[in-house]
CSV table of C-alpha atoms in Angstrom, one decimal:
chain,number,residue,atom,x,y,z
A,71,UNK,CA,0.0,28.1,-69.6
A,72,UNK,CA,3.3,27.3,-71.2
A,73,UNK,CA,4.4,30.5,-70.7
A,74,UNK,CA,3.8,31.2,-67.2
A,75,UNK,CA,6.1,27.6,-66.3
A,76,UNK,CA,8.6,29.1,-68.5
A,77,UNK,CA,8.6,32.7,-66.5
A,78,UNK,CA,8.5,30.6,-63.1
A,79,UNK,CA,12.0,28.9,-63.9
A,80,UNK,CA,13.8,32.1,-65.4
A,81,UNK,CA,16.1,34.2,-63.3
A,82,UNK,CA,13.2,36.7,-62.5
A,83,UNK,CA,10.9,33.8,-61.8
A,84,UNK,CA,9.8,32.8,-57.9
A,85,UNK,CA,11.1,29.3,-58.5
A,86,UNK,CA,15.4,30.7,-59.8
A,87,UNK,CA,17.8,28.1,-58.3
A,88,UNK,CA,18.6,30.2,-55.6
A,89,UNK,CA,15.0,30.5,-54.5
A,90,UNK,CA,15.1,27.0,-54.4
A,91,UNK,CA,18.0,26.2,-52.5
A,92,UNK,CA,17.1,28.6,-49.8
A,93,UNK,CA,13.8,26.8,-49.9
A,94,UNK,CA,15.7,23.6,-49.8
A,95,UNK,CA,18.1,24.4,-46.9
A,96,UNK,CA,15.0,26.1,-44.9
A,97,UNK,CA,12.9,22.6,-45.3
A,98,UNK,CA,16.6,20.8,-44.3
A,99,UNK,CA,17.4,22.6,-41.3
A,100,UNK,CA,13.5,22.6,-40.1
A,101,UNK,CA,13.9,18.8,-40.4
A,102,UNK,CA,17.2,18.2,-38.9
A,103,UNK,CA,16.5,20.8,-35.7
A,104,UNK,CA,12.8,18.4,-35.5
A,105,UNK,CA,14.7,14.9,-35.5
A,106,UNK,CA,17.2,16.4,-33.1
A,107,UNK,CA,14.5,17.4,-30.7
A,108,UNK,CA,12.8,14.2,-31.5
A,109,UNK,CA,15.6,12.7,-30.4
A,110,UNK,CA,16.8,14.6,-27.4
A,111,UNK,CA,13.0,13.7,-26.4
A,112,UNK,CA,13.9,9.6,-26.2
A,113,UNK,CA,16.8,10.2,-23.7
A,114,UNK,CA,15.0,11.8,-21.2
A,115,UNK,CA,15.2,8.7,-17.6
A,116,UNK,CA,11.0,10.2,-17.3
A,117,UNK,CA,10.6,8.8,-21.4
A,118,UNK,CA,12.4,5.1,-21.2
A,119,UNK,CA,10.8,4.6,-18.0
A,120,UNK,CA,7.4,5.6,-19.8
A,121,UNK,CA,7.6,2.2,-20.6
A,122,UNK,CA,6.0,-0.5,-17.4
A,123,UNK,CA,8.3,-3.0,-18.9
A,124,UNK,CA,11.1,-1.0,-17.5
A,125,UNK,CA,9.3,-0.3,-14.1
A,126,UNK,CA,11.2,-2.9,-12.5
A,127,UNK,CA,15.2,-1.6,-13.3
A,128,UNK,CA,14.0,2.5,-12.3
A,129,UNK,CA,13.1,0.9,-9.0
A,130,UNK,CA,16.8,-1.0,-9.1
A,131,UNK,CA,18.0,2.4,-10.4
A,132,UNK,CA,16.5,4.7,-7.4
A,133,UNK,CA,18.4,2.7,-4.9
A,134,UNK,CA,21.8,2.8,-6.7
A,135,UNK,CA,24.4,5.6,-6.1
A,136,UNK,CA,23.6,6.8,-9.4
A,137,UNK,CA,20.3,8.2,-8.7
A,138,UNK,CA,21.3,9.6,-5.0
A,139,UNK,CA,24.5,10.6,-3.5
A,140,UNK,CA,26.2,12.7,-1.1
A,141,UNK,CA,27.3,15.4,-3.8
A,142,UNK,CA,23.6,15.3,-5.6
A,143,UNK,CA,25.1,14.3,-9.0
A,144,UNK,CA,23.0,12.2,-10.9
A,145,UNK,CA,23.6,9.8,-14.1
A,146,UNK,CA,20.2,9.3,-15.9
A,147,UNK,CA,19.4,6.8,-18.4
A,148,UNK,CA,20.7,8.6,-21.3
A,149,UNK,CA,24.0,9.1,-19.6
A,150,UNK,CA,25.0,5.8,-19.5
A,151,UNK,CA,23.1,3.9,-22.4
A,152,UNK,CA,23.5,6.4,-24.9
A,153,UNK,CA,26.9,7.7,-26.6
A,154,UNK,CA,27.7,10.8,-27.0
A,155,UNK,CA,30.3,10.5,-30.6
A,156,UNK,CA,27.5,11.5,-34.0
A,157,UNK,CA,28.1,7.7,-35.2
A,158,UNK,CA,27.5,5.5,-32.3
A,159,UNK,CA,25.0,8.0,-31.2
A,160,UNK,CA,23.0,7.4,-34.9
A,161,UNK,CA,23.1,4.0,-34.5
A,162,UNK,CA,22.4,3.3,-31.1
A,163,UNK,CA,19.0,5.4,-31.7
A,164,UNK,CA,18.1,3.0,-34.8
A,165,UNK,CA,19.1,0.0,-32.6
A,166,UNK,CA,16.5,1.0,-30.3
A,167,UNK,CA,13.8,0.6,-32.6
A,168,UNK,CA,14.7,-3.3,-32.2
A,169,UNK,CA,13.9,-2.8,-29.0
A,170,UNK,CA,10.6,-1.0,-29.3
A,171,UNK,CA,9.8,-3.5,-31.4
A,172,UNK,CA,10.2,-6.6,-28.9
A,173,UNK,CA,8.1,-3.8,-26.5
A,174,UNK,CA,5.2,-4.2,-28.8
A,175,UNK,CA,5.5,-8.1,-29.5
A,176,UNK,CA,5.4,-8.4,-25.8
A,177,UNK,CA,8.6,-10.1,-25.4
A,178,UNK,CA,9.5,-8.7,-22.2
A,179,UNK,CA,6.0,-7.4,-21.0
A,180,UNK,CA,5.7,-9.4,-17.9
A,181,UNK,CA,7.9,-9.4,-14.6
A,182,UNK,CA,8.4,-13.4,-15.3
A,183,UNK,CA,9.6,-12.7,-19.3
A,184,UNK,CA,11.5,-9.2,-18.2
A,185,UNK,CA,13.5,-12.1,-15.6
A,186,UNK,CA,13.5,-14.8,-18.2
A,187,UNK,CA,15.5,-12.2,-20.6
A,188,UNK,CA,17.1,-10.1,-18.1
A,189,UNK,CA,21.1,-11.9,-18.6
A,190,UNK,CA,20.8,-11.7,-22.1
A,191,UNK,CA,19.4,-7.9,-22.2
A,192,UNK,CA,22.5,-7.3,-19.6
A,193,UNK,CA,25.1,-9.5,-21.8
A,194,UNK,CA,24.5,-7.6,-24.5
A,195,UNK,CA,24.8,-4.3,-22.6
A,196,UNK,CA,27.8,-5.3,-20.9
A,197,UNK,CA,29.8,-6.4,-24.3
A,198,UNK,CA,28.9,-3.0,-25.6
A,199,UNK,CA,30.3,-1.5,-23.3
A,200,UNK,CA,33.5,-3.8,-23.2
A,201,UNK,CA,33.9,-3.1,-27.0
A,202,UNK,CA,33.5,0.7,-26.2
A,203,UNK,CA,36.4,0.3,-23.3
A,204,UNK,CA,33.1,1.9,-20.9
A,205,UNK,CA,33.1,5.1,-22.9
A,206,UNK,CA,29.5,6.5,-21.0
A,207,UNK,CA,31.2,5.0,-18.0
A,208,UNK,CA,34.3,7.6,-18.7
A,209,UNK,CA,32.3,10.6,-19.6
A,210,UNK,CA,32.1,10.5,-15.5
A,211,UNK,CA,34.4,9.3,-14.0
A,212,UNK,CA,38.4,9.9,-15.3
A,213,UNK,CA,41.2,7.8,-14.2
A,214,UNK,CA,43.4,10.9,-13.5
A,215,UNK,CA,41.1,12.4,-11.4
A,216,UNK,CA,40.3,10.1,-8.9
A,217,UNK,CA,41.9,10.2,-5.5
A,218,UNK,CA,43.0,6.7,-4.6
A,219,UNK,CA,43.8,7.9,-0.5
A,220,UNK,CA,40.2,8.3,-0.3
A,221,UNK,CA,38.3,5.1,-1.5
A,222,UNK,CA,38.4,2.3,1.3
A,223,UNK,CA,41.8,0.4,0.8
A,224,UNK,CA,41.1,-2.8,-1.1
A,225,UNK,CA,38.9,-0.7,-3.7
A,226,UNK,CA,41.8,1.6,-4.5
A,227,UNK,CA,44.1,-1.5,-4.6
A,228,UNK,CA,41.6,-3.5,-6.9
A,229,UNK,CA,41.3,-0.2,-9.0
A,230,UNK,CA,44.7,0.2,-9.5
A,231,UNK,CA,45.3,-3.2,-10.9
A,232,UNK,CA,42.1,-3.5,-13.1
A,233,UNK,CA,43.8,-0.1,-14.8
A,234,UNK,CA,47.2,-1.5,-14.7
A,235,UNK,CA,46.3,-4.2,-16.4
A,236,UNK,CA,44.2,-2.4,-18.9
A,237,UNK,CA,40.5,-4.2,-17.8
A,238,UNK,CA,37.5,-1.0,-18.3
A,239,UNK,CA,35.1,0.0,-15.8
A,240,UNK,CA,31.9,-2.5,-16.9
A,241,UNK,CA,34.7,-6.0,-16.1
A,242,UNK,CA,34.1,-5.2,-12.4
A,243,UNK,CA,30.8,-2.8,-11.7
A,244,UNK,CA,28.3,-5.2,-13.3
A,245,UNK,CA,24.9,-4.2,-11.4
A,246,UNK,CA,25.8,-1.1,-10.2
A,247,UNK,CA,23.1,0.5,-11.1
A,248,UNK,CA,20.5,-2.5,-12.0
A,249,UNK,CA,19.9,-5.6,-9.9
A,250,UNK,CA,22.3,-8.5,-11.7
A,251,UNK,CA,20.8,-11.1,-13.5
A,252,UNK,CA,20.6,-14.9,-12.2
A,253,UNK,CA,24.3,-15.3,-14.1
A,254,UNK,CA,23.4,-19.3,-13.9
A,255,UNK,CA,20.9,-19.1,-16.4
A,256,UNK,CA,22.9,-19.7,-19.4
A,257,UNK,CA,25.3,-22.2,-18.5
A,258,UNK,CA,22.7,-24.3,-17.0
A,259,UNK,CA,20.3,-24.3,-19.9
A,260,UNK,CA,23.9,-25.2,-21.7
A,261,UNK,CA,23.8,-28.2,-19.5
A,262,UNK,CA,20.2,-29.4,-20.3
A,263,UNK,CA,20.9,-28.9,-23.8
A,264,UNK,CA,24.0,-31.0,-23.6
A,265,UNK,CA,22.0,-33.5,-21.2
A,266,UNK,CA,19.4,-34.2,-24.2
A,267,UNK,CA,22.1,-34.1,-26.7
A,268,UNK,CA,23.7,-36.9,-25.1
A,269,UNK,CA,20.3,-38.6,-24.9
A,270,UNK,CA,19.8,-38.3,-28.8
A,271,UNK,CA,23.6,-39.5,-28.9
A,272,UNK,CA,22.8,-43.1,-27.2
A,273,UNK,CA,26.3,-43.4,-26.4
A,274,UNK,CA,27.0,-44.7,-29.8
A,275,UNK,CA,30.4,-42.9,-30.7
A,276,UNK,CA,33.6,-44.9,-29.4
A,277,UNK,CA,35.1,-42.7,-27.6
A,278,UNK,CA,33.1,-40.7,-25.7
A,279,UNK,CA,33.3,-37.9,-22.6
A,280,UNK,CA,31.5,-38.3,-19.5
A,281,UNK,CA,29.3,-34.9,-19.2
A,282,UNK,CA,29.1,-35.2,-15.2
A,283,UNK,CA,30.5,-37.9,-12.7
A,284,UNK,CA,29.2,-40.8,-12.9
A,285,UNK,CA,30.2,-44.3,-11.3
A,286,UNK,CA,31.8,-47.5,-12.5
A,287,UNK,CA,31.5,-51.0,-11.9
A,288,UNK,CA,33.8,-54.4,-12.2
A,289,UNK,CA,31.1,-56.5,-14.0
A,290,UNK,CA,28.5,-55.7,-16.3
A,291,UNK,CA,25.8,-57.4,-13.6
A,292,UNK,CA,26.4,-54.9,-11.1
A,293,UNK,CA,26.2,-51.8,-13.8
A,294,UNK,CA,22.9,-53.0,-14.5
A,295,UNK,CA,21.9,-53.4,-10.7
A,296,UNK,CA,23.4,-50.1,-10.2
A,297,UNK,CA,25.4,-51.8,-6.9
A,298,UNK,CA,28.4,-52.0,-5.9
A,299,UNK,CA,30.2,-49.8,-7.9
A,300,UNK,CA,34.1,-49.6,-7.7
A,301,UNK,CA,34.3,-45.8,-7.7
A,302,UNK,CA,33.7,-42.6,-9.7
A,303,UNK,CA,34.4,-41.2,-13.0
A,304,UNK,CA,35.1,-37.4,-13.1
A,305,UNK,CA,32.8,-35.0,-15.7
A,306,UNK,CA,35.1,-34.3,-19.0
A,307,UNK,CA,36.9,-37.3,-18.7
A,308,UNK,CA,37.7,-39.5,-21.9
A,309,UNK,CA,36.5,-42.8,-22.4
A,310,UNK,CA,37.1,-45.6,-24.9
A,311,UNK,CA,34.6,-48.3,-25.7
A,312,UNK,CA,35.7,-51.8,-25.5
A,313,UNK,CA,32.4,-53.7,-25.5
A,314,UNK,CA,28.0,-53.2,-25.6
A,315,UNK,CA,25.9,-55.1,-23.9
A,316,UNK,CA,22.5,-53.7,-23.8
A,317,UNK,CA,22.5,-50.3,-22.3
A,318,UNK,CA,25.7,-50.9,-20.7
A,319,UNK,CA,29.4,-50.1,-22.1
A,320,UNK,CA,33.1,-51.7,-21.2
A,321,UNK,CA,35.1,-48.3,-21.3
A,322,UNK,CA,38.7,-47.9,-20.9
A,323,UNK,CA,40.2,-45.1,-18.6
A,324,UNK,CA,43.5,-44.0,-19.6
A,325,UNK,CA,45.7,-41.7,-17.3
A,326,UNK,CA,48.4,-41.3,-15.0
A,327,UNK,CA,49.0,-42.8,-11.2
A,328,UNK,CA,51.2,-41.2,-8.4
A,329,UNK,CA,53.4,-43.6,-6.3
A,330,UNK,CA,51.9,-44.6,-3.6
A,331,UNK,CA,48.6,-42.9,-4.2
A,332,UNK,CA,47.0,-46.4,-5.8
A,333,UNK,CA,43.1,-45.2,-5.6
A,334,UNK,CA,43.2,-41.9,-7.7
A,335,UNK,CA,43.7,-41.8,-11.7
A,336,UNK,CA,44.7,-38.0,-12.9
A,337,UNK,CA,44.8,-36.8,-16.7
A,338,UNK,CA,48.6,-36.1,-17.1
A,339,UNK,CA,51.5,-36.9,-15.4
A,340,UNK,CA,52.9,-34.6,-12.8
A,341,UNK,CA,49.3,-32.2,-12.6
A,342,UNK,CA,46.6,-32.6,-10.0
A,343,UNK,CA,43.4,-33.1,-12.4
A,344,UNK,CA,41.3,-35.8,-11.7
A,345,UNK,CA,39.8,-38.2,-14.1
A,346,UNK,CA,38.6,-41.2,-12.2
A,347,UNK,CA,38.7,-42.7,-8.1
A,348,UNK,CA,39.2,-46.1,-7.8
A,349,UNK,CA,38.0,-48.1,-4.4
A,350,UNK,CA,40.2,-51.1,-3.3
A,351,UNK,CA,38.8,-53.8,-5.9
A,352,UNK,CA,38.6,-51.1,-8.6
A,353,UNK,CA,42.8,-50.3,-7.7
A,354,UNK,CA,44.1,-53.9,-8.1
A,355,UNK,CA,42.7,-54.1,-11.7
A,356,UNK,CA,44.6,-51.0,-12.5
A,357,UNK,CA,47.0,-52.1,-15.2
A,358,UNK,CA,50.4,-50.1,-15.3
A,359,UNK,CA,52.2,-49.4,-18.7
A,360,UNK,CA,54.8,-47.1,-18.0
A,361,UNK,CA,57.0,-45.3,-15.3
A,362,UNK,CA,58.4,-41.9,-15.2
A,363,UNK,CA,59.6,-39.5,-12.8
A,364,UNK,CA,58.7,-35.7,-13.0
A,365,UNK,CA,61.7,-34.0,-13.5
A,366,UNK,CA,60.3,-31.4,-11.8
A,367,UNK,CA,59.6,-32.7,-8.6
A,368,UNK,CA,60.9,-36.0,-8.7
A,369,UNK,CA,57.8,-37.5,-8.2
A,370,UNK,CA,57.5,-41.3,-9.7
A,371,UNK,CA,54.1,-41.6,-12.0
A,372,UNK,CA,53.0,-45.1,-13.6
A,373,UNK,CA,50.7,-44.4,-16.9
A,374,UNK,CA,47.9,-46.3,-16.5
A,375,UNK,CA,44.4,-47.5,-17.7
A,376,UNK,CA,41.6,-49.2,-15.8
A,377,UNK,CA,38.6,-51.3,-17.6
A,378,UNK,CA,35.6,-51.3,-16.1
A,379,UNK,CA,31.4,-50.9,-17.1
A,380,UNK,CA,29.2,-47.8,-17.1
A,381,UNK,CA,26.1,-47.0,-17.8
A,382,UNK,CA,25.3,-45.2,-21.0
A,383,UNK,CA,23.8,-42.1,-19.6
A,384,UNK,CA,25.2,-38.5,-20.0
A,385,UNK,CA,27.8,-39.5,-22.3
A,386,UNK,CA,28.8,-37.0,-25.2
A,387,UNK,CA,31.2,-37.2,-28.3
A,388,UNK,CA,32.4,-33.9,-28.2
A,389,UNK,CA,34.8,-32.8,-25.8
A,390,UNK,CA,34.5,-29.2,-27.3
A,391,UNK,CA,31.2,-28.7,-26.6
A,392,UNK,CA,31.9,-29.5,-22.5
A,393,UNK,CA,34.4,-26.9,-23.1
A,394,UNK,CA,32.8,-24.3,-24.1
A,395,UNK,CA,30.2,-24.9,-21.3
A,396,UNK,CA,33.2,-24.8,-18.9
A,397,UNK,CA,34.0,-21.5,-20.2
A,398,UNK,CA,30.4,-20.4,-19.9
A,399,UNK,CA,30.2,-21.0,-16.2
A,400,UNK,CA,33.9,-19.5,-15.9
A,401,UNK,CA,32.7,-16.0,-17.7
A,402,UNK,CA,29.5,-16.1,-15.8
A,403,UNK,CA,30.6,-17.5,-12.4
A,404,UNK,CA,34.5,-15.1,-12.2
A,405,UNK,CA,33.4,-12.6,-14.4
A,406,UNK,CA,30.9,-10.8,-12.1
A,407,UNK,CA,33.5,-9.3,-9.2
A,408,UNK,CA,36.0,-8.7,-11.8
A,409,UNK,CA,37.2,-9.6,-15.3
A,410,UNK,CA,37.1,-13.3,-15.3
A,411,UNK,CA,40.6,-14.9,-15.2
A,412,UNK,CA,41.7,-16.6,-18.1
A,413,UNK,CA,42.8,-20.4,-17.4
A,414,UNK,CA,45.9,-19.9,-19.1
A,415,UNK,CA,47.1,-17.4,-16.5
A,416,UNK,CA,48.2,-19.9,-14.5
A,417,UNK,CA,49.5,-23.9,-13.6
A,418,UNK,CA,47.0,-26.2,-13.7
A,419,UNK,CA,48.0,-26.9,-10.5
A,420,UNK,CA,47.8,-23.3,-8.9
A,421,UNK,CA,44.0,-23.7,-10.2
A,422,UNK,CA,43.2,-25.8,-7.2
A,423,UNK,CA,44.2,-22.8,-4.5
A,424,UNK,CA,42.9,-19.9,-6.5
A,425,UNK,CA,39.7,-21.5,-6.9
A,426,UNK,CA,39.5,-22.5,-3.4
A,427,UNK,CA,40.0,-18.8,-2.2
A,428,UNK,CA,37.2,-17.8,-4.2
A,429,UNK,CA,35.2,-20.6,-3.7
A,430,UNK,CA,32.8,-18.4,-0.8
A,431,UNK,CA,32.1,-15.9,-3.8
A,432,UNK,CA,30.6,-18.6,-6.2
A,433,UNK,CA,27.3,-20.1,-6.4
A,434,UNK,CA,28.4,-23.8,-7.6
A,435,UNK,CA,27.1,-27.0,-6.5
A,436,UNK,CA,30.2,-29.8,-5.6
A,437,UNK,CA,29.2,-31.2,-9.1
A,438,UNK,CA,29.6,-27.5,-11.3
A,439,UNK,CA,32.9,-26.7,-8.9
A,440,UNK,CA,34.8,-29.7,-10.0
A,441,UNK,CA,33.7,-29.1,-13.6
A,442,UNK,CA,35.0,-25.9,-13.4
A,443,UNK,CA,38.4,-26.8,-11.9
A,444,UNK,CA,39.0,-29.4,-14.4
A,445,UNK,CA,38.1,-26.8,-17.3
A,446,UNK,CA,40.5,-24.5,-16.0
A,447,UNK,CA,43.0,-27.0,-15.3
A,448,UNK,CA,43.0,-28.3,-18.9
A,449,UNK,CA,43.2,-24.8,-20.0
A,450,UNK,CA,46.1,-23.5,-17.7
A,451,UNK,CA,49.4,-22.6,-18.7
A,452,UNK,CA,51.3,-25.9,-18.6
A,453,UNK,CA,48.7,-27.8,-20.4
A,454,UNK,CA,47.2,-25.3,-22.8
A,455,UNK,CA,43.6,-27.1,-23.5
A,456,UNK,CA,45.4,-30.5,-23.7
A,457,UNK,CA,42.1,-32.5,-22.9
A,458,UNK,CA,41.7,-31.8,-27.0
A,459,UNK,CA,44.6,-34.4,-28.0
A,460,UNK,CA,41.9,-37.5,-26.6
């Protein structure tokens, strides 16, 4: 026996390095042409659609311009959700195995969970996208190539600028192929989650941030009666607690008064950002510190602060955290025509027009539009997120 697995490793032997090699490189390539059929196999639109879970988007899909078209092109799955570079190709394929796997927990195995999940599947789609500057997206359809005379007008214009200013192809054709997700999702479960934090708060900080608007009242009696109150006090505004009594709080309301306009406190001097409305009782208790004129526009402005009681309800301590819910409802409510504006891209008071304009496009109650404008405001140019020095 020893000497037949000494002859099997000499030169003359069946097993000589180079037998084995060739053996080796055989097994390899056998193995590397099966994964790569294996794989080729998974991009097919007829095997991700083998899945019902995905039922719903092939319908969306067979209605889109992608499926059917005038020159009979058409962009399968694989085409768009699946890179064509070695690396991201690797790793996209391992990534889907996550996904298989929340197929077989049953994450998403109903038309009411594929909804409930639907913005965050397309978030996450969208951002890769973004990060790949719409690589799949460009395997199509080449800047250089297209014939701006012959899209309609404002699409060539609109085009022209979202290259121009170097925004890729997924920051303005969001559900062109799918139906888009209810974009209100997130920043309104923001919102509840915010609305119980401020419940497990209790209002018990001393200065505090009303999370949406909420009125005030001269006397403590009428707070509790929830009468006669003496006007309104604007979501993210700051307010400083002066004195308790029972579920009800003296607060202060710092700000700034234009000449002549008595019932209306703003944030800063010289910029159209609401913080609180006073009504005729509520005005004469308005107690001015200061005068200045905007050099600007020559506008007089008293600094001012107004004491009055509110209820404790849907008050928070962080100011951040309304921020970032502010930014959550910009991305989600700006960000689905085009690439969502950033606020510091222009005045805070230039925010009240442009937002106007596009006011028919949104899908904001009064309450999230005036949230909105005040985030932006706070965040534009000339104030540069100044609602953070409170």
């Amino acid at each position: 026996m020893k000497r037949f697995w000494t002859w099997l490793w000499t030169p003359s032997g069946v097993l000589s390095t180079g037998f084995l090699l060739a053996i080796g490189v055989l097994i390899g390539a056998i193995g590397l042409v099966g994964a790569h059929s294996a794989l080729k196999a998974t991009e097919t639109t007829e095997f991700c659609v083998s899945c019902h879970e995905l039922t719903p988007v092939y319908e969306e899909y067979k209605l889109s311009a992608h499926y059917s078209n005038a020159s009979g092109v058409q962009a399968g799955c694989a085409d768009c959700h699946v890179p064509e570079p070695f690396v991201p190709y690797v790793i996209d394929h391992y990534r889907a195995l996550g996904e298989a796997y929340s197929s077989f927990t049953g994450k998403i195995d109903t038309p009411e969970k594929f909804e409930e999940h639907r913005l965050e599947m397309a978030e996450r789609v969208w951002d890769e996208m973004k990060a790949s500057d719409s690589r799949e997206c460009r395997s199509c359809h080449v800047e250089h190539a297209m014939d701006f005379e012959k899209q309609a007008p404002e699409a060539a214009k609109l085009m022209q600028v979202g290259f121009a200013n170097g925004e890729t192809c997924i920051d303005c054709h969001k559900g062109i192929a799918h139906k888009l997700p209810d974009m209100s999702q997130g920043y309104k479960k923001t919102f509840e989650d915010l609305t119980a934090r401020a419940a497990e708060q209790d209002a018990k900080a001393d200065e505090l941030y009303v999370l949406e608007t909420k009125p005030h009242y001269l006397t403590v009696e009428d707070a509790k009666a929830d009468e006669n109150s003496t006007g309104q006090i604007l979501a993210a505004s700051h307010l400083k607690v002066l004195e308790r009594k029972d579920d009800m709080l003296k607060v202060r309301i710092d700000g700034w008064q234009q000449d002549g306009v008595d019932k209306v406190i703003y944030e800063l001097r010289g910029q159209r950002i609401f913080t609180a409305t006073a009504k005729t009782d509520a005005a004469e208790n308005i107690t001015r510190h200061a005068t200045e004129t905007d050099p600007d526009t020559d506008l007089v402005w008293h600094q001012v602060s107004l004491d009055v009681w509110v209820d404790k309800s849907s008050l928070l301590d962080s100011l951040e955290d309304l921020w970032a819910y502010g930014s959550e409802m910009n991305n989600a409510s700006c960000g689905v025509c085009h690439s969502a504006v950033p606020p510091e891209h222009l005045l805070a008071n230039q925010w009240i027009g442009t937002l106007k304009a596009m006011e028919r496009f949104i899908a904001l109650d009064k309450e999230q539009y005036r949230f909105l404008q005040k985030y932006l405001q706070m965040h534009a140019s000339d104030t540069g997120g100044a609602g953070a020095s409170h």
